[in-house]
JSON list of C-alpha atoms in Angstrom, two decimals:
[
{"chain": "A", "resi": 7, "resn": "UNK", "atom": "CA", "xyz": [-77.43, -44.80, -40.34]},
{"chain": "A", "resi": 8, "resn": "UNK", "atom": "CA", "xyz": [-76.14, -45.76, -36.87]},
{"chain": "A", "resi": 9, "resn": "UNK", "atom": "CA", "xyz": [-72.55, -45.43, -35.80]},
{"chain": "A", "resi": 10, "resn": "UNK", "atom": "CA", "xyz": [-71.19, -48.69, -34.53]},
{"chain": "A", "resi": 11, "resn": "UNK", "atom": "CA", "xyz": [-69.62, -48.73, -31.08]},
{"chain": "A", "resi": 12, "resn": "UNK", "atom": "CA", "xyz": [-66.00, -49.84, -31.18]},
{"chain": "A", "resi": 13, "resn": "UNK", "atom": "CA", "xyz": [-65.93, -50.76, -27.52]},
{"chain": "A", "resi": 14, "resn": "UNK", "atom": "CA", "xyz": [-68.05, -50.48, -24.41]},
{"chain": "A", "resi": 15, "resn": "UNK", "atom": "CA", "xyz": [-66.31, -48.92, -21.40]},
{"chain": "A", "resi": 16, "resn": "UNK", "atom": "CA", "xyz": [-68.24, -51.27, -19.09]},
{"chain": "A", "resi": 17, "resn": "UNK", "atom": "CA", "xyz": [-66.72, -54.29, -20.84]},
{"chain": "A", "resi": 18, "resn": "UNK", "atom": "CA", "xyz": [-63.10, -53.13, -20.59]},
{"chain": "A", "resi": 19, "resn": "UNK", "atom": "CA", "xyz": [-61.23, -54.77, -17.75]},
{"chain": "A", "resi": 20, "resn": "UNK", "atom": "CA", "xyz": [-58.69, -52.60, -16.02]},
{"chain": "A", "resi": 21, "resn": "UNK", "atom": "CA", "xyz": [-55.79, -54.47, -14.48]},
{"chain": "A", "resi": 22, "resn": "UNK", "atom": "CA", "xyz": [-54.79, -53.72, -10.92]},
{"chain": "A", "resi": 23, "resn": "UNK", "atom": "CA", "xyz": [-51.42, -52.08, -10.32]},
{"chain": "A", "resi": 24, "resn": "UNK", "atom": "CA", "xyz": [-48.96, -53.55, -7.82]},
{"chain": "A", "resi": 25, "resn": "UNK", "atom": "CA", "xyz": [-47.00, -50.93, -5.87]},
{"chain": "A", "resi": 26, "resn": "UNK", "atom": "CA", "xyz": [-44.67, -51.02, -2.90]},
{"chain": "A", "resi": 27, "resn": "UNK", "atom": "CA", "xyz": [-45.16, -49.03, 0.29]},
{"chain": "A", "resi": 28, "resn": "UNK", "atom": "CA", "xyz": [-41.93, -47.68, 1.78]},
{"chain": "A", "resi": 29, "resn": "UNK", "atom": "CA", "xyz": [-41.82, -46.75, 5.44]},
{"chain": "A", "resi": 30, "resn": "UNK", "atom": "CA", "xyz": [-38.76, -45.09, 6.92]},
{"chain": "A", "resi": 31, "resn": "UNK", "atom": "CA", "xyz": [-37.46, -46.17, 10.31]},
{"chain": "A", "resi": 32, "resn": "UNK", "atom": "CA", "xyz": [-35.93, -42.73, 10.92]},
{"chain": "A", "resi": 33, "resn": "UNK", "atom": "CA", "xyz": [-36.95, -39.24, 9.91]},
{"chain": "A", "resi": 34, "resn": "UNK", "atom": "CA", "xyz": [-34.56, -38.56, 7.01]},
{"chain": "A", "resi": 35, "resn": "UNK", "atom": "CA", "xyz": [-34.78, -35.76, 4.41]},
{"chain": "A", "resi": 36, "resn": "UNK", "atom": "CA", "xyz": [-35.45, -36.94, 0.84]},
{"chain": "A", "resi": 37, "resn": "UNK", "atom": "CA", "xyz": [-32.07, -35.84, -0.51]},
{"chain": "A", "resi": 38, "resn": "UNK", "atom": "CA", "xyz": [-30.22, -37.86, 2.14]},
{"chain": "A", "resi": 39, "resn": "UNK", "atom": "CA", "xyz": [-32.45, -40.93, 1.62]},
{"chain": "A", "resi": 40, "resn": "UNK", "atom": "CA", "xyz": [-31.87, -40.99, -2.14]},
{"chain": "A", "resi": 41, "resn": "UNK", "atom": "CA", "xyz": [-28.16, -40.25, -1.74]},
{"chain": "A", "resi": 42, "resn": "UNK", "atom": "CA", "xyz": [-27.85, -43.42, 0.36]},
{"chain": "A", "resi": 43, "resn": "UNK", "atom": "CA", "xyz": [-29.93, -45.46, -2.12]},
{"chain": "A", "resi": 44, "resn": "UNK", "atom": "CA", "xyz": [-27.80, -44.23, -5.02]},
{"chain": "A", "resi": 45, "resn": "UNK", "atom": "CA", "xyz": [-24.61, -45.15, -3.12]},
{"chain": "A", "resi": 46, "resn": "UNK", "atom": "CA", "xyz": [-25.54, -48.83, -2.66]},
{"chain": "A", "resi": 47, "resn": "UNK", "atom": "CA", "xyz": [-27.32, -49.45, -5.98]},
{"chain": "A", "resi": 48, "resn": "UNK", "atom": "CA", "xyz": [-26.41, -49.41, -9.62]},
{"chain": "A", "resi": 49, "resn": "UNK", "atom": "CA", "xyz": [-29.35, -47.06, -10.00]},
{"chain": "A", "resi": 50, "resn": "UNK", "atom": "CA", "xyz": [-29.25, -43.28, -9.95]},
{"chain": "A", "resi": 51, "resn": "UNK", "atom": "CA", "xyz": [-32.47, -41.79, -8.67]},
{"chain": "A", "resi": 52, "resn": "UNK", "atom": "CA", "xyz": [-33.06, -38.19, -9.63]},
{"chain": "A", "resi": 53, "resn": "UNK", "atom": "CA", "xyz": [-35.87, -35.75, -8.97]},
{"chain": "A", "resi": 54, "resn": "UNK", "atom": "CA", "xyz": [-38.44, -35.48, -11.74]},
{"chain": "A", "resi": 55, "resn": "UNK", "atom": "CA", "xyz": [-41.40, -33.19, -12.25]},
{"chain": "A", "resi": 56, "resn": "UNK", "atom": "CA", "xyz": [-43.69, -33.33, -9.20]},
{"chain": "A", "resi": 57, "resn": "UNK", "atom": "CA", "xyz": [-47.01, -35.12, -9.26]},
{"chain": "A", "resi": 58, "resn": "UNK", "atom": "CA", "xyz": [-49.62, -32.37, -9.06]},
{"chain": "A", "resi": 59, "resn": "UNK", "atom": "CA", "xyz": [-53.17, -32.81, -7.81]},
{"chain": "A", "resi": 60, "resn": "UNK", "atom": "CA", "xyz": [-55.61, -29.96, -8.27]},
{"chain": "A", "resi": 61, "resn": "UNK", "atom": "CA", "xyz": [-58.13, -29.64, -5.48]},
{"chain": "A", "resi": 62, "resn": "UNK", "atom": "CA", "xyz": [-60.95, -27.16, -5.09]},
{"chain": "A", "resi": 63, "resn": "UNK", "atom": "CA", "xyz": [-58.99, -24.94, -2.68]},
{"chain": "A", "resi": 64, "resn": "UNK", "atom": "CA", "xyz": [-55.37, -26.11, -3.03]},
{"chain": "A", "resi": 65, "resn": "UNK", "atom": "CA", "xyz": [-52.93, -27.48, -5.60]},
{"chain": "A", "resi": 66, "resn": "UNK", "atom": "CA", "xyz": [-50.81, -30.23, -4.04]},
{"chain": "A", "resi": 67, "resn": "UNK", "atom": "CA", "xyz": [-47.26, -31.13, -5.08]},
{"chain": "A", "resi": 68, "resn": "UNK", "atom": "CA", "xyz": [-45.78, -34.57, -4.44]},
{"chain": "A", "resi": 69, "resn": "UNK", "atom": "CA", "xyz": [-42.03, -35.09, -5.08]},
{"chain": "A", "resi": 70, "resn": "UNK", "atom": "CA", "xyz": [-41.19, -37.83, -7.58]},
{"chain": "A", "resi": 71, "resn": "UNK", "atom": "CA", "xyz": [-37.86, -39.60, -8.09]},
{"chain": "A", "resi": 72, "resn": "UNK", "atom": "CA", "xyz": [-37.01, -41.94, -10.99]},
{"chain": "A", "resi": 73, "resn": "UNK", "atom": "CA", "xyz": [-34.21, -44.29, -12.03]},
{"chain": "A", "resi": 74, "resn": "UNK", "atom": "CA", "xyz": [-33.71, -46.82, -14.81]},
{"chain": "A", "resi": 75, "resn": "UNK", "atom": "CA", "xyz": [-32.23, -50.24, -14.22]},
{"chain": "A", "resi": 76, "resn": "UNK", "atom": "CA", "xyz": [-29.58, -50.83, -16.91]},
{"chain": "A", "resi": 77, "resn": "UNK", "atom": "CA", "xyz": [-29.99, -54.59, -17.31]},
{"chain": "A", "resi": 78, "resn": "UNK", "atom": "CA", "xyz": [-33.75, -55.04, -17.01]},
{"chain": "A", "resi": 79, "resn": "UNK", "atom": "CA", "xyz": [-34.53, -51.65, -18.63]},
{"chain": "A", "resi": 80, "resn": "UNK", "atom": "CA", "xyz": [-37.12, -51.04, -15.94]},
{"chain": "A", "resi": 81, "resn": "UNK", "atom": "CA", "xyz": [-38.14, -47.62, -14.66]},
{"chain": "A", "resi": 82, "resn": "UNK", "atom": "CA", "xyz": [-38.52, -47.35, -10.88]},
{"chain": "A", "resi": 83, "resn": "UNK", "atom": "CA", "xyz": [-40.45, -44.41, -9.46]},
{"chain": "A", "resi": 84, "resn": "UNK", "atom": "CA", "xyz": [-40.68, -43.22, -5.86]},
{"chain": "A", "resi": 85, "resn": "UNK", "atom": "CA", "xyz": [-43.55, -40.82, -5.18]},
{"chain": "A", "resi": 86, "resn": "UNK", "atom": "CA", "xyz": [-43.88, -39.08, -1.85]},
{"chain": "A", "resi": 87, "resn": "UNK", "atom": "CA", "xyz": [-47.10, -40.09, -0.08]},
{"chain": "A", "resi": 88, "resn": "UNK", "atom": "CA", "xyz": [-47.40, -36.69, 1.62]},
{"chain": "A", "resi": 89, "resn": "UNK", "atom": "CA", "xyz": [-47.55, -33.42, -0.27]},
{"chain": "A", "resi": 90, "resn": "UNK", "atom": "CA", "xyz": [-44.42, -31.34, 0.18]},
{"chain": "A", "resi": 91, "resn": "UNK", "atom": "CA", "xyz": [-46.10, -28.14, -0.87]},
{"chain": "A", "resi": 92, "resn": "UNK", "atom": "CA", "xyz": [-49.61, -26.81, -1.32]},
{"chain": "A", "resi": 93, "resn": "UNK", "atom": "CA", "xyz": [-50.64, -23.61, -3.00]},
{"chain": "A", "resi": 94, "resn": "UNK", "atom": "CA", "xyz": [-53.93, -22.10, -1.96]},
{"chain": "A", "resi": 95, "resn": "UNK", "atom": "CA", "xyz": [-56.12, -21.18, -4.94]},
{"chain": "A", "resi": 96, "resn": "UNK", "atom": "CA", "xyz": [-59.04, -19.65, -3.11]},
{"chain": "A", "resi": 97, "resn": "UNK", "atom": "CA", "xyz": [-60.15, -18.94, 0.44]},
{"chain": "A", "resi": 98, "resn": "UNK", "atom": "CA", "xyz": [-62.20, -21.58, 2.22]},
{"chain": "A", "resi": 99, "resn": "UNK", "atom": "CA", "xyz": [-65.54, -20.14, 3.25]},
{"chain": "A", "resi": 100, "resn": "UNK", "atom": "CA", "xyz": [-67.22, -23.36, 4.35]},
{"chain": "A", "resi": 101, "resn": "UNK", "atom": "CA", "xyz": [-66.71, -24.76, 7.84]},
{"chain": "A", "resi": 102, "resn": "UNK", "atom": "CA", "xyz": [-66.47, -28.47, 7.12]},
{"chain": "A", "resi": 103, "resn": "UNK", "atom": "CA", "xyz": [-64.57, -29.03, 3.91]},
{"chain": "A", "resi": 104, "resn": "UNK", "atom": "CA", "xyz": [-62.71, -32.24, 3.19]},
{"chain": "A", "resi": 105, "resn": "UNK", "atom": "CA", "xyz": [-59.71, -30.31, 1.92]},
{"chain": "A", "resi": 106, "resn": "UNK", "atom": "CA", "xyz": [-56.73, -29.28, 4.07]},
{"chain": "A", "resi": 107, "resn": "UNK", "atom": "CA", "xyz": [-53.35, -27.81, 3.21]},
{"chain": "A", "resi": 108, "resn": "UNK", "atom": "CA", "xyz": [-51.64, -31.24, 3.51]},
{"chain": "A", "resi": 109, "resn": "UNK", "atom": "CA", "xyz": [-52.74, -34.19, 1.41]},
{"chain": "A", "resi": 110, "resn": "UNK", "atom": "CA", "xyz": [-51.80, -37.87, 1.32]},
{"chain": "A", "resi": 111, "resn": "UNK", "atom": "CA", "xyz": [-52.01, -39.98, -1.82]},
{"chain": "A", "resi": 112, "resn": "UNK", "atom": "CA", "xyz": [-53.01, -42.96, 0.32]},
{"chain": "A", "resi": 113, "resn": "UNK", "atom": "CA", "xyz": [-55.24, -41.57, 3.07]},
{"chain": "A", "resi": 114, "resn": "UNK", "atom": "CA", "xyz": [-55.42, -44.93, 4.83]},
{"chain": "A", "resi": 115, "resn": "UNK", "atom": "CA", "xyz": [-51.60, -45.26, 4.89]},
{"chain": "A", "resi": 116, "resn": "UNK", "atom": "CA", "xyz": [-50.36, -41.99, 6.41]},
{"chain": "A", "resi": 117, "resn": "UNK", "atom": "CA", "xyz": [-47.31, -43.71, 7.96]},
{"chain": "A", "resi": 118, "resn": "UNK", "atom": "CA", "xyz": [-45.96, -44.49, 4.46]},
{"chain": "A", "resi": 119, "resn": "UNK", "atom": "CA", "xyz": [-43.30, -42.04, 3.23]},
{"chain": "A", "resi": 120, "resn": "UNK", "atom": "CA", "xyz": [-42.95, -43.24, -0.37]},
{"chain": "A", "resi": 121, "resn": "UNK", "atom": "CA", "xyz": [-44.93, -45.18, -2.93]},
{"chain": "A", "resi": 122, "resn": "UNK", "atom": "CA", "xyz": [-42.73, -47.30, -5.17]},
{"chain": "A", "resi": 123, "resn": "UNK", "atom": "CA", "xyz": [-43.93, -48.08, -8.67]},
{"chain": "A", "resi": 124, "resn": "UNK", "atom": "CA", "xyz": [-42.28, -49.85, -11.57]},
{"chain": "A", "resi": 125, "resn": "UNK", "atom": "CA", "xyz": [-42.95, -50.01, -15.29]},
{"chain": "A", "resi": 126, "resn": "UNK", "atom": "CA", "xyz": [-43.05, -53.81, -15.15]},
{"chain": "A", "resi": 127, "resn": "UNK", "atom": "CA", "xyz": [-46.36, -55.69, -15.11]},
{"chain": "A", "resi": 128, "resn": "UNK", "atom": "CA", "xyz": [-45.13, -57.94, -12.28]},
{"chain": "A", "resi": 129, "resn": "UNK", "atom": "CA", "xyz": [-42.89, -55.75, -10.12]},
{"chain": "A", "resi": 130, "resn": "UNK", "atom": "CA", "xyz": [-39.71, -57.02, -8.49]},
{"chain": "A", "resi": 131, "resn": "UNK", "atom": "CA", "xyz": [-38.78, -54.49, -5.83]},
{"chain": "A", "resi": 132, "resn": "UNK", "atom": "CA", "xyz": [-35.96, -56.72, -4.52]},
{"chain": "A", "resi": 133, "resn": "UNK", "atom": "CA", "xyz": [-33.75, -55.30, -7.31]},
{"chain": "A", "resi": 134, "resn": "UNK", "atom": "CA", "xyz": [-33.47, -52.08, -5.27]},
{"chain": "A", "resi": 135, "resn": "UNK", "atom": "CA", "xyz": [-31.21, -52.34, -2.26]},
{"chain": "A", "resi": 136, "resn": "UNK", "atom": "CA", "xyz": [-32.43, -50.17, 0.58]},
{"chain": "A", "resi": 137, "resn": "UNK", "atom": "CA", "xyz": [-30.19, -48.79, 3.36]},
{"chain": "A", "resi": 138, "resn": "UNK", "atom": "CA", "xyz": [-30.17, -50.99, 6.45]},
{"chain": "A", "resi": 139, "resn": "UNK", "atom": "CA", "xyz": [-31.60, -49.56, 9.69]},
{"chain": "A", "resi": 140, "resn": "UNK", "atom": "CA", "xyz": [-33.26, -46.80, 7.68]},
{"chain": "A", "resi": 141, "resn": "UNK", "atom": "CA", "xyz": [-36.15, -48.53, 5.91]},
{"chain": "A", "resi": 142, "resn": "UNK", "atom": "CA", "xyz": [-38.65, -51.17, 6.93]},
{"chain": "A", "resi": 143, "resn": "UNK", "atom": "CA", "xyz": [-39.27, -53.99, 4.41]},
{"chain": "A", "resi": 144, "resn": "UNK", "atom": "CA", "xyz": [-41.28, -52.89, 1.37]},
{"chain": "A", "resi": 145, "resn": "UNK", "atom": "CA", "xyz": [-44.95, -53.83, 1.71]},
{"chain": "A", "resi": 146, "resn": "UNK", "atom": "CA", "xyz": [-46.74, -54.99, -1.42]},
{"chain": "A", "resi": 147, "resn": "UNK", "atom": "CA", "xyz": [-50.00, -53.18, -2.10]},
{"chain": "A", "resi": 148, "resn": "UNK", "atom": "CA", "xyz": [-52.52, -53.52, -4.92]},
{"chain": "A", "resi": 149, "resn": "UNK", "atom": "CA", "xyz": [-54.37, -50.56, -6.40]},
{"chain": "A", "resi": 150, "resn": "UNK", "atom": "CA", "xyz": [-57.75, -51.06, -8.03]},
{"chain": "A", "resi": 151, "resn": "UNK", "atom": "CA", "xyz": [-58.81, -49.04, -11.05]},
{"chain": "A", "resi": 152, "resn": "UNK", "atom": "CA", "xyz": [-61.41, -47.15, -9.00]},
{"chain": "A", "resi": 153, "resn": "UNK", "atom": "CA", "xyz": [-58.77, -45.57, -6.71]},
{"chain": "A", "resi": 154, "resn": "UNK", "atom": "CA", "xyz": [-57.50, -42.03, -7.34]},
{"chain": "A", "resi": 155, "resn": "UNK", "atom": "CA", "xyz": [-53.83, -43.07, -7.08]},
{"chain": "A", "resi": 156, "resn": "UNK", "atom": "CA", "xyz": [-54.38, -45.64, -9.85]},
{"chain": "A", "resi": 157, "resn": "UNK", "atom": "CA", "xyz": [-55.50, -42.85, -12.19]},
{"chain": "A", "resi": 158, "resn": "UNK", "atom": "CA", "xyz": [-52.58, -40.63, -11.14]},
{"chain": "A", "resi": 159, "resn": "UNK", "atom": "CA", "xyz": [-49.99, -43.35, -11.83]},
{"chain": "A", "resi": 160, "resn": "UNK", "atom": "CA", "xyz": [-51.55, -44.09, -15.23]},
{"chain": "A", "resi": 161, "resn": "UNK", "atom": "CA", "xyz": [-51.40, -40.39, -16.11]},
{"chain": "A", "resi": 162, "resn": "UNK", "atom": "CA", "xyz": [-47.74, -39.93, -15.12]},
{"chain": "A", "resi": 163, "resn": "UNK", "atom": "CA", "xyz": [-46.54, -43.19, -16.72]}
]
């Protein structure tokens, strides 16, 4: 007797995720940046458990900050694009490895400080007021299901 397949992974359509890319105009520490955001918004961003990526030679830690909007009941998450810490697991013995002690979540966007994600299907980042002269306008960016960051966001959601 054959077991019937409930679904075929090739037939499942994964929806893209819309995120916002946040670039700072000045070099500001994270605590100062979020202090200013919390001052001008009805939101209170706080540090949550870091996003952790396990590499072959290093474990990378990316700071994550979350807040909930009272009226829309939406969760907003800022994730640092650059790892703040890396812990070496084993010594590199190969000359040309792809892995270094600093990692970016978006390798093609190294000038981005934070990745902004929301729990909403269609994100509205205009709800968050950003400090003037400190942040460039948020750039919309779409992640496909084949990208590593897509999988990371799905895991931490």
